[in-house]
Coordinates of C-alpha atoms in Angstrom, one line a residue:
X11 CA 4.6 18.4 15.9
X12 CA 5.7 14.7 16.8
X13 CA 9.1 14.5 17.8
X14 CA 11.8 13.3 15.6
X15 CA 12.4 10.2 17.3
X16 CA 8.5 9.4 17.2
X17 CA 9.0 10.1 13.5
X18 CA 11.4 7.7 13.2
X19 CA 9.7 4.7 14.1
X20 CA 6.6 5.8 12.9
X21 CA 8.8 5.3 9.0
X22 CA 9.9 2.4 9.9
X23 CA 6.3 1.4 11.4
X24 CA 5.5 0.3 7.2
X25 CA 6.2 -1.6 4.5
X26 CA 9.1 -3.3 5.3
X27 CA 8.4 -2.4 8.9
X28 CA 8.9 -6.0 10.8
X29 CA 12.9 -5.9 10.0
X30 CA 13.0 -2.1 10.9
X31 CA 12.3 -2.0 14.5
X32 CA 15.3 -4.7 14.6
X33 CA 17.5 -2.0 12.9
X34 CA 16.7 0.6 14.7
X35 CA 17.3 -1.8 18.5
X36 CA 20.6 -2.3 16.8
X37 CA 21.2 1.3 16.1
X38 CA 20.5 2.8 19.5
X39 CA 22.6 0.1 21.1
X40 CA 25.4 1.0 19.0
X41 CA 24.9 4.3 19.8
X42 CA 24.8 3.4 23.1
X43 CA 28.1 1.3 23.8
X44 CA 30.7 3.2 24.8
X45 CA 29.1 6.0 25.9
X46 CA 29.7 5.5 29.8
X47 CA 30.4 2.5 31.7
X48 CA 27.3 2.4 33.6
X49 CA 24.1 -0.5 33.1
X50 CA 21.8 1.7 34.3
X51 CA 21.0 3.7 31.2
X52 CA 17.4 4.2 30.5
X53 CA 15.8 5.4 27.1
X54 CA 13.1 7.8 27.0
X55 CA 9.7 6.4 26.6
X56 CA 8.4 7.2 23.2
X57 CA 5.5 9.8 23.8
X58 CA 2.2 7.6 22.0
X59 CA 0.9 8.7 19.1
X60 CA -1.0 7.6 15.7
X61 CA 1.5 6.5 12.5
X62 CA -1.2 6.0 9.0
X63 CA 0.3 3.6 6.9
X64 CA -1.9 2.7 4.4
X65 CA -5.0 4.5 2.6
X66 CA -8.2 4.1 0.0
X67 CA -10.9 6.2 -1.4
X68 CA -14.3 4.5 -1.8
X69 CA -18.3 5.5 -1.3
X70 CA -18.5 3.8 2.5
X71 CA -21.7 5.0 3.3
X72 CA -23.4 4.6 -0.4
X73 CA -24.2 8.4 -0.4
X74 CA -22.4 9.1 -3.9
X75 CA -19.6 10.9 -2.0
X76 CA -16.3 9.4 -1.7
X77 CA -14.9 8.9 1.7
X78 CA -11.3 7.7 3.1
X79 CA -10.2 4.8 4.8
X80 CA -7.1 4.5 6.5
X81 CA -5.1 1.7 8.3
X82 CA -3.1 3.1 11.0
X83 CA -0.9 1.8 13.8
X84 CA -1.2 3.5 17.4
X85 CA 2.4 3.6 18.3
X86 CA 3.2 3.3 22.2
X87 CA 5.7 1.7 24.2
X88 CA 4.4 -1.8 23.6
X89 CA 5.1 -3.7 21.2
X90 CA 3.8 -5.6 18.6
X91 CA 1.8 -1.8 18.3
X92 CA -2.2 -2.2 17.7
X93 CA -4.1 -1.6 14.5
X94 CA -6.9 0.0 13.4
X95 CA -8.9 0.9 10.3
X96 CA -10.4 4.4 10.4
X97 CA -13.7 5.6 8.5
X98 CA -13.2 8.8 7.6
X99 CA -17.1 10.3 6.2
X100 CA -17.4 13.0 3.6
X101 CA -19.8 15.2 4.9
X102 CA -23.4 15.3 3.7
X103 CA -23.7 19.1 3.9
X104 CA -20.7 20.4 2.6
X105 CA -18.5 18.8 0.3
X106 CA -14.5 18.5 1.1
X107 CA -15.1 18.3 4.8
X108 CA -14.9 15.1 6.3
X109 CA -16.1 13.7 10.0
X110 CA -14.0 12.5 12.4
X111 CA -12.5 8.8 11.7
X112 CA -14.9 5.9 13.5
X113 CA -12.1 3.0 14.4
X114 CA -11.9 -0.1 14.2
X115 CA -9.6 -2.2 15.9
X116 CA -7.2 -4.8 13.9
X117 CA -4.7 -7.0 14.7
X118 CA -1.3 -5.6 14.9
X119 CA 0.8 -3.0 12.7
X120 CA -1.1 -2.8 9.6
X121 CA 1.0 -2.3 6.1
X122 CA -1.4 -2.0 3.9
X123 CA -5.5 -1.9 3.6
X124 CA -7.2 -2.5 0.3
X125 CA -11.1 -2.2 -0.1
X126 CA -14.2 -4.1 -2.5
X127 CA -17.1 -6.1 -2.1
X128 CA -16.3 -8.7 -0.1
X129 CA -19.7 -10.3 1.4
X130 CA -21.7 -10.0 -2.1
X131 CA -23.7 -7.4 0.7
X132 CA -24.0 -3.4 -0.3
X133 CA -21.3 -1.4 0.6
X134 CA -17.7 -1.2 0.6
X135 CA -15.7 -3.5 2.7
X136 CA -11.9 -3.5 3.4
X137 CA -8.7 -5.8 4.2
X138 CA -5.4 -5.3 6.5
X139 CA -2.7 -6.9 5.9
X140 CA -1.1 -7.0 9.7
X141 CA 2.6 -7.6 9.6
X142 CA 2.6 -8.8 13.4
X143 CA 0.1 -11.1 13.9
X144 CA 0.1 -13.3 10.9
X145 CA -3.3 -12.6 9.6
X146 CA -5.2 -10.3 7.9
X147 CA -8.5 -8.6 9.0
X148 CA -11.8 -8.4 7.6
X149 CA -14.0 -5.8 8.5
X150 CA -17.7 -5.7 6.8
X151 CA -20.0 -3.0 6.0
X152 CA -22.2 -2.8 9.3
X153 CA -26.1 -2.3 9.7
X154 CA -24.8 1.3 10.0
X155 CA -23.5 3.0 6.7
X156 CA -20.2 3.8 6.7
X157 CA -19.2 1.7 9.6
X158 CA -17.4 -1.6 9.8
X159 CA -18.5 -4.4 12.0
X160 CA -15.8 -6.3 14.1
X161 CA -12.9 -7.2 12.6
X162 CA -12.7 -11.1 11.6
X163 CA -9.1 -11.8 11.3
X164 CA -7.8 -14.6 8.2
X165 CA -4.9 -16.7 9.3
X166 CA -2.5 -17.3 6.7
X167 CA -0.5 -20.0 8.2
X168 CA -0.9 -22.3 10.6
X169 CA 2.6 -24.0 10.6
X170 CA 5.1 -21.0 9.8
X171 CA 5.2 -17.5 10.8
X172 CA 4.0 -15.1 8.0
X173 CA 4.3 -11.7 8.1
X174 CA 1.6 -10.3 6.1
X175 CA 2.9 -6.6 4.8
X176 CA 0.4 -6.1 1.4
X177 CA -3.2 -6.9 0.3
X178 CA -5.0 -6.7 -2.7
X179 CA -9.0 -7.9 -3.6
X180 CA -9.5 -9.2 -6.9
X181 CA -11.5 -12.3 -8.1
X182 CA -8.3 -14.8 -8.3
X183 CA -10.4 -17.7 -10.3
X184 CA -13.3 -16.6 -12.3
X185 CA -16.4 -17.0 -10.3
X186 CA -17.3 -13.4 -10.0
X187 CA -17.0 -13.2 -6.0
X188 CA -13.9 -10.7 -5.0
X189 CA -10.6 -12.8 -3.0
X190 CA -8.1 -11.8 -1.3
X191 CA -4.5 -11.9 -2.5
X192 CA -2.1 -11.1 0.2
X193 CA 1.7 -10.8 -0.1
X194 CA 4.2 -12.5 2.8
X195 CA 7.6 -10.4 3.8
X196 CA 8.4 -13.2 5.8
X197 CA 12.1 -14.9 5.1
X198 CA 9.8 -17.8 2.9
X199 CA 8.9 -15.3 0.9
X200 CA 5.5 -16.8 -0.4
X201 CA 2.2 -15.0 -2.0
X202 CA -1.3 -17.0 -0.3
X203 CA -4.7 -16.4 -1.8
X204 CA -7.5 -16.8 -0.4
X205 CA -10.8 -17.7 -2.6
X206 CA -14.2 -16.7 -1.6
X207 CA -15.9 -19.3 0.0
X208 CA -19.0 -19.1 -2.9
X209 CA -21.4 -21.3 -0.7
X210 CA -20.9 -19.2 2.1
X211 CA -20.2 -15.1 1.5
X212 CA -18.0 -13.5 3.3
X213 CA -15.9 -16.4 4.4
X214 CA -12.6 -17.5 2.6
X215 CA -10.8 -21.0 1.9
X216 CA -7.7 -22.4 3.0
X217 CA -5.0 -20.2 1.1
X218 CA -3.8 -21.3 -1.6
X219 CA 0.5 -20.7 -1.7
X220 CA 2.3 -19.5 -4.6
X221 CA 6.2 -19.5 -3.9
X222 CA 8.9 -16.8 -4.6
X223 CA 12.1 -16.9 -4.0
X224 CA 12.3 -13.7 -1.9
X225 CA 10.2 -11.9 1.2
X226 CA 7.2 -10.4 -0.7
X227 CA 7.1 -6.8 -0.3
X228 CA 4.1 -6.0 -2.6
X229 CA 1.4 -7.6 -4.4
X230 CA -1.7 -6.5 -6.9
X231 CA -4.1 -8.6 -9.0
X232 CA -5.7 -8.0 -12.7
X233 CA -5.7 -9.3 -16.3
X234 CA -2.4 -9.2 -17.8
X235 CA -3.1 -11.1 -21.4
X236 CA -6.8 -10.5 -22.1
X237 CA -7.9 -14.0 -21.0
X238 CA -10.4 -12.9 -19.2
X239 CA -8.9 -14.2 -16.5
X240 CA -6.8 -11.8 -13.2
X241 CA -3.3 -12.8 -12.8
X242 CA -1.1 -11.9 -9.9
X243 CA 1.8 -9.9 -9.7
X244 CA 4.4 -9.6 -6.7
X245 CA 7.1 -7.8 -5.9
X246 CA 10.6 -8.6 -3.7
X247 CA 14.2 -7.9 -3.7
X248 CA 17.3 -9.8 -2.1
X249 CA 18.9 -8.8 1.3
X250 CA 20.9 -6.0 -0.5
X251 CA 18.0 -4.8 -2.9
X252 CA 19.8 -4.2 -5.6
X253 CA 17.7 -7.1 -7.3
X254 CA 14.6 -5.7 -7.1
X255 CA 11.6 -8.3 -8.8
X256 CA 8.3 -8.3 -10.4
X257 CA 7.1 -11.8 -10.4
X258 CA 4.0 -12.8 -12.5
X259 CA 1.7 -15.2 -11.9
X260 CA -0.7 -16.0 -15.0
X261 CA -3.7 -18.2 -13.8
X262 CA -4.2 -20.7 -15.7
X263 CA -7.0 -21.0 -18.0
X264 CA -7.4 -24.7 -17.7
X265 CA -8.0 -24.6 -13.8
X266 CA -9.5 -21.6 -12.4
X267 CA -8.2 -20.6 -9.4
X268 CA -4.7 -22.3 -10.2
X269 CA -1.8 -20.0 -11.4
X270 CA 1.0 -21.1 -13.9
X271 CA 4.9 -21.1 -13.1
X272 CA 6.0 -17.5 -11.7
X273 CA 7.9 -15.2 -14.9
X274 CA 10.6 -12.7 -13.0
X275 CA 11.5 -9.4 -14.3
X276 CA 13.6 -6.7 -13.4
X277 CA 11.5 -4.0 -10.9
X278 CA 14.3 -1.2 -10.0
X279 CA 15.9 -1.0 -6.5
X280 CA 13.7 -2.4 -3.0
X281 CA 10.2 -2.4 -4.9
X282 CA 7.7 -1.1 -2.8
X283 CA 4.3 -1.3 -4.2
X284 CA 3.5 -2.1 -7.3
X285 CA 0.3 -1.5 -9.8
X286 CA -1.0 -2.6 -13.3
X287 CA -2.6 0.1 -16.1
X288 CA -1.8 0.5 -18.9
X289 CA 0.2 3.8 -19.4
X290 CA 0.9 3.7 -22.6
X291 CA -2.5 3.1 -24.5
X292 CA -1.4 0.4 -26.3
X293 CA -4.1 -1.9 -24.8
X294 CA -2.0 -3.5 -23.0
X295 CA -1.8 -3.2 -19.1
X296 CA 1.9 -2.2 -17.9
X297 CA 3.7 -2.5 -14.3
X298 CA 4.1 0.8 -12.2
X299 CA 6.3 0.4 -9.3
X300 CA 7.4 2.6 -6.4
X301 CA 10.9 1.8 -5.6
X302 CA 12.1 2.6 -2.5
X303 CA 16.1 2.1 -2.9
X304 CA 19.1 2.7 -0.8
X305 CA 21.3 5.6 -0.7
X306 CA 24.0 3.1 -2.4
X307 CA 22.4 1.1 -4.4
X308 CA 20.4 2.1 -7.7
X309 CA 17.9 4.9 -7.9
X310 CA 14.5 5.9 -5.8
X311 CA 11.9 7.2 -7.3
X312 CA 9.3 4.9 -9.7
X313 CA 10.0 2.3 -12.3
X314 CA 7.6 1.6 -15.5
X315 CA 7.7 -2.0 -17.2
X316 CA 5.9 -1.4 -20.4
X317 CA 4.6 -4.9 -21.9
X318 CA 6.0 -6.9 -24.6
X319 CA 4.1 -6.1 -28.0
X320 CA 5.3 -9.0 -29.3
X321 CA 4.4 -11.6 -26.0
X322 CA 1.2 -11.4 -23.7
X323 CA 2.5 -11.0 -20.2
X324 CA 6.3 -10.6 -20.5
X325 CA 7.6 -7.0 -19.6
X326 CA 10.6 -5.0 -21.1
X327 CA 13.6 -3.4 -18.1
X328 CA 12.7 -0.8 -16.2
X329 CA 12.3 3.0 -17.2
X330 CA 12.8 4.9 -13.9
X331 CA 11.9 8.2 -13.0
X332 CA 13.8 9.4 -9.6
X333 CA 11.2 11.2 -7.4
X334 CA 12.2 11.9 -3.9
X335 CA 14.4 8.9 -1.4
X336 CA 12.4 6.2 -0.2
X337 CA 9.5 6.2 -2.7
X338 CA 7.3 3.8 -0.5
X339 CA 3.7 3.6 -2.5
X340 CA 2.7 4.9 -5.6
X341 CA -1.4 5.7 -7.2
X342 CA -2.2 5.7 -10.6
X343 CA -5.4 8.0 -12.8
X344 CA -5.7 10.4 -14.7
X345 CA -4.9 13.7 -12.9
X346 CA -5.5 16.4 -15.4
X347 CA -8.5 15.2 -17.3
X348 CA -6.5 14.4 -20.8
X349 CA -7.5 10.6 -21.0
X350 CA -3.8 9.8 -20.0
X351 CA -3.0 7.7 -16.9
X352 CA -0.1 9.7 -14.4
X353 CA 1.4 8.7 -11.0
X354 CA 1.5 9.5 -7.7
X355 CA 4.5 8.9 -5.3
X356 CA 4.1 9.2 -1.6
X357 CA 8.2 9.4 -0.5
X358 CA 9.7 9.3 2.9
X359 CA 12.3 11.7 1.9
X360 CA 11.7 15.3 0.3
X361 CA 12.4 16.9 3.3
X362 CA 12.3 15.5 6.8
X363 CA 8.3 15.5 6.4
X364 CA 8.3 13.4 3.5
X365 CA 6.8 14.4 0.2
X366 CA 4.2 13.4 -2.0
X367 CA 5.7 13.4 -6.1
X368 CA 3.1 13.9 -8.4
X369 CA 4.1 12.9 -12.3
X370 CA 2.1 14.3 -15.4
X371 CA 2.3 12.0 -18.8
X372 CA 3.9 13.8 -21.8
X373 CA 1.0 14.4 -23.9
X374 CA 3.2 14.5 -26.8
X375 CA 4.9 10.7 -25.9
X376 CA 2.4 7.8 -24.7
X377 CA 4.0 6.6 -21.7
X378 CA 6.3 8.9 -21.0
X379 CA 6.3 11.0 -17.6
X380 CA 7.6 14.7 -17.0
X381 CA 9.7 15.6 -14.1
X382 CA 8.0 15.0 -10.6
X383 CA 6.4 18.2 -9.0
X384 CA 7.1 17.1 -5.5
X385 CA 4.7 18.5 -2.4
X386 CA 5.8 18.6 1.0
X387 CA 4.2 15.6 3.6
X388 CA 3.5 16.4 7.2
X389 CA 4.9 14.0 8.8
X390 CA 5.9 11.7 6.3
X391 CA 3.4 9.9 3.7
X392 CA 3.3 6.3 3.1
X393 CA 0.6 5.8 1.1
X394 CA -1.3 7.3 -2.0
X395 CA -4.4 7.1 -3.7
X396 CA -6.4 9.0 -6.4
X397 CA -10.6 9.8 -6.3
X398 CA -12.8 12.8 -6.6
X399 CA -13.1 14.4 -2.7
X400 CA -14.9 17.2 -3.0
X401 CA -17.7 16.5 -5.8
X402 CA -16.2 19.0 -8.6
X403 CA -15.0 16.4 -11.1
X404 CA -11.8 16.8 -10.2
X405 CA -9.4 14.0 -8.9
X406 CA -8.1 14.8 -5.8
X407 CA -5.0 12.6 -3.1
X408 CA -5.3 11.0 -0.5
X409 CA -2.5 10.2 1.8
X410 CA -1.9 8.3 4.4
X411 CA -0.2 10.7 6.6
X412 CA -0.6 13.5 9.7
X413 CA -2.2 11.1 12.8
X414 CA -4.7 9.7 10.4
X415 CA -5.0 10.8 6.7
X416 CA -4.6 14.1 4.5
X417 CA -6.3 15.2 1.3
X418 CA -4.7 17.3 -1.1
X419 CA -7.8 19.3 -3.4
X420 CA -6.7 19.8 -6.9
X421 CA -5.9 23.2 -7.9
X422 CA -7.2 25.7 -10.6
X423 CA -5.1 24.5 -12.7
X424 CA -5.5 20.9 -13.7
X425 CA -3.0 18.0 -12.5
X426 CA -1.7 20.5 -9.8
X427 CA -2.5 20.4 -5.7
X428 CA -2.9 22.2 -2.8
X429 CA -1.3 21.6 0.4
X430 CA -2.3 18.9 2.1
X431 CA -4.4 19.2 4.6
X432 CA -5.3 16.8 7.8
X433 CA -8.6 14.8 8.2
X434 CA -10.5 12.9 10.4
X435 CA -8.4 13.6 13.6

């Protein structure tokens, strides 16, 4: 079992993450002073280990099996910590089992990874987002299924320091070829997409800025008014977080590519992640997202913005359902086979593992969830995501969390889970 301390950083090692290993410097030294007179004290060298921060389900080796990627930092006593992105292989032989992860290096501490087509090539490729080295990483499908040729790592900036903590792949202007859309937790607070280069697969333009107001803590792309056309959606929160925000971007249907004057609405307390389905049936696609919170300021757990019925792309307040503190990521699919979306919550708190919150819809109220049923973590989950693992039919969880990911197998009875269970150590 990693030690507490190791634990420690390894939460604070996320989203978020740049501004926590400040914090904690600041907390040992106040723990420190005072405590003798001496300058000689020394702290312990943390013992290295492996912190997952970040996780997707996708076919990586085009075998008709899903597989597990996972973006994890290898904490040591050097920092900024390196990356890596780990393939994790279903078996061919025995469904549910999984090989041992194949790395790839990255640049430093990975938030978030995010997977699609991103050469116009077969196979699945992925994106980092690297909160330390103000890029993100690209890493192809190689001549070898299910393994990723050397990263090639996307400056976002050439002129101010970015720190890059989420990443989503979407086409951003109509063209048909996937871009990147990667969110900036850096004081400027700024969203940069970067468009397929269509002349030349693969390869991405200079980004294209879209300004907020706050550090950008999450970011996803899709169609929010049935133009046809993906819009953007990011999420911040002022230096307290108790003014937590979903900004929209609608791209604008006169210039591809181009997005319209950011909308703000209300996103609960420090939004985390954030995702767009539409919970409610009503056709139109909703915001889900995971809000982490403080222990003094509003609630933890995950917040639904249903939209407007009456205006394309506007979104009502907030409904929030408390999970467990420090809901950090959240995973949206149907889990028990009703043709209903639900939620899933990976939470630093739950116990001192973390948990994982799973939340069912009402079946008898469209976009309505029941009361979390809440699974314990191993060492503290911080991230989620939903795909068939074992070939029954039957979604399963992913999280990012042991040294490099965990699955949990759905149960006999549907939209419940086992335990979950390590992979690909």
């Amino acid at each position: 079992m990693k030690p507490l301390i190791n634990f420690a950083v390894s939460t604070i090692n996320t989203r978020g993450r740049f501004a926590g290993y400040a914090a904690l410097a600041a907390l040992l030294a106040t723990a420190l002073t005072g405590c003798d007179d001496r300058d000689d004290i020394d702290l312990p060298p943390i013992q290295p280990y492996d912190a997952p921060n970040s996780v997707v389900i996708a076919d990586l080796d085009n075998d008709g099996r899903n597989d597990v990627a996972v973006a994890y930092t290898h904490v040591d006593n050097n920092f900024p910590n390196a990356g890596y992105v780990s393939a994790i292989i279903q078996s061919h032989s025995s469904a549910g089992t999984f090989t041992k992860g194949i790395d790839t290096a990255i640049g430093y501490n990975p938030a978030i990874i995010a997977a699609g087509n991103l050469d116009e090539a077969n196979g699945i490729d992925v994106v980092t987002a690297n909160a330390y080295s103000n890029n993100v990483s690209l890493l192809l499908q190689g001549t070898t299924a299910g393994q990723f040729s050397a990263a090639s790592n996307l400056t976002l900036s050439t002129t101010t320091t970015t720190y890059p903590n989420s990443v989503a792949v979407g086409d951003a202007n109509g063209d048909g070829l996937a871009d990147i859309v990667v969110a900036d937790q850096s004081t400027g607070g700024n969203v940069y997409v970067l468009l397929q280069d269509p002349a030349n697969h693969g390869h991405f333009l200079t980004p294209i800025t879209l300004a907020n107001p706050n550090a950008v803590s999450s970011v996803t792309i899709a169609d929010l008014n049935a133009d046809g056309l993906n819009d953007v959606v990011a999420t911040s929160y002022d230096r307290y977080g108790d003014n937590g925000i979903a900004s929209v971007f609608i791209q604008n249907p006169s210039s591809h590519g181009t997005f319209l004057t950011r909308a703000d609405f209300a996103a609960g307390a420090v939004p985390s992640a954030v995702k767009i389905a539409d919970v409610d049936g009503d056709g139109r696609p909703d915001l889900i997202v995971a809000d982490r919170g403080f222990s003094h300021v509003g609630n933890y757990g995950v917040s639904v913005l249903f939209q407007s019925s009456t205006t394309a792309a506007t979104f009502l307040a907030p409904v929030t359902y408390v999970t467990a503190y420090g809901a950090i990521d959240v995973a949206v699919g149907d889990l028990n086979n009703d043709g209903k979306p639900d939620l899933v919550v990976a939470n630093l708190g739950g116990s001192w593992t973390g948990s994982v919150s799973v939340l069912l819809q009402d079946p008898a109220h469209a976009g309505v969830f029941t009361a979390p049923t809440n699974y314990a973590g191993l060492y503290g989950p911080l991230g989620v995501a939903i795909g068939d693992l074992n070939g029954d039919g039957k979604p399963d969880i992913a999280a990012a969390d042991g040294n490099r990911a965990a699955v949990m197998f759905q149960a006999s009875t549907a939209g419940t889970f086992n335990n979950l269970v390590a992979i690909g150590n």
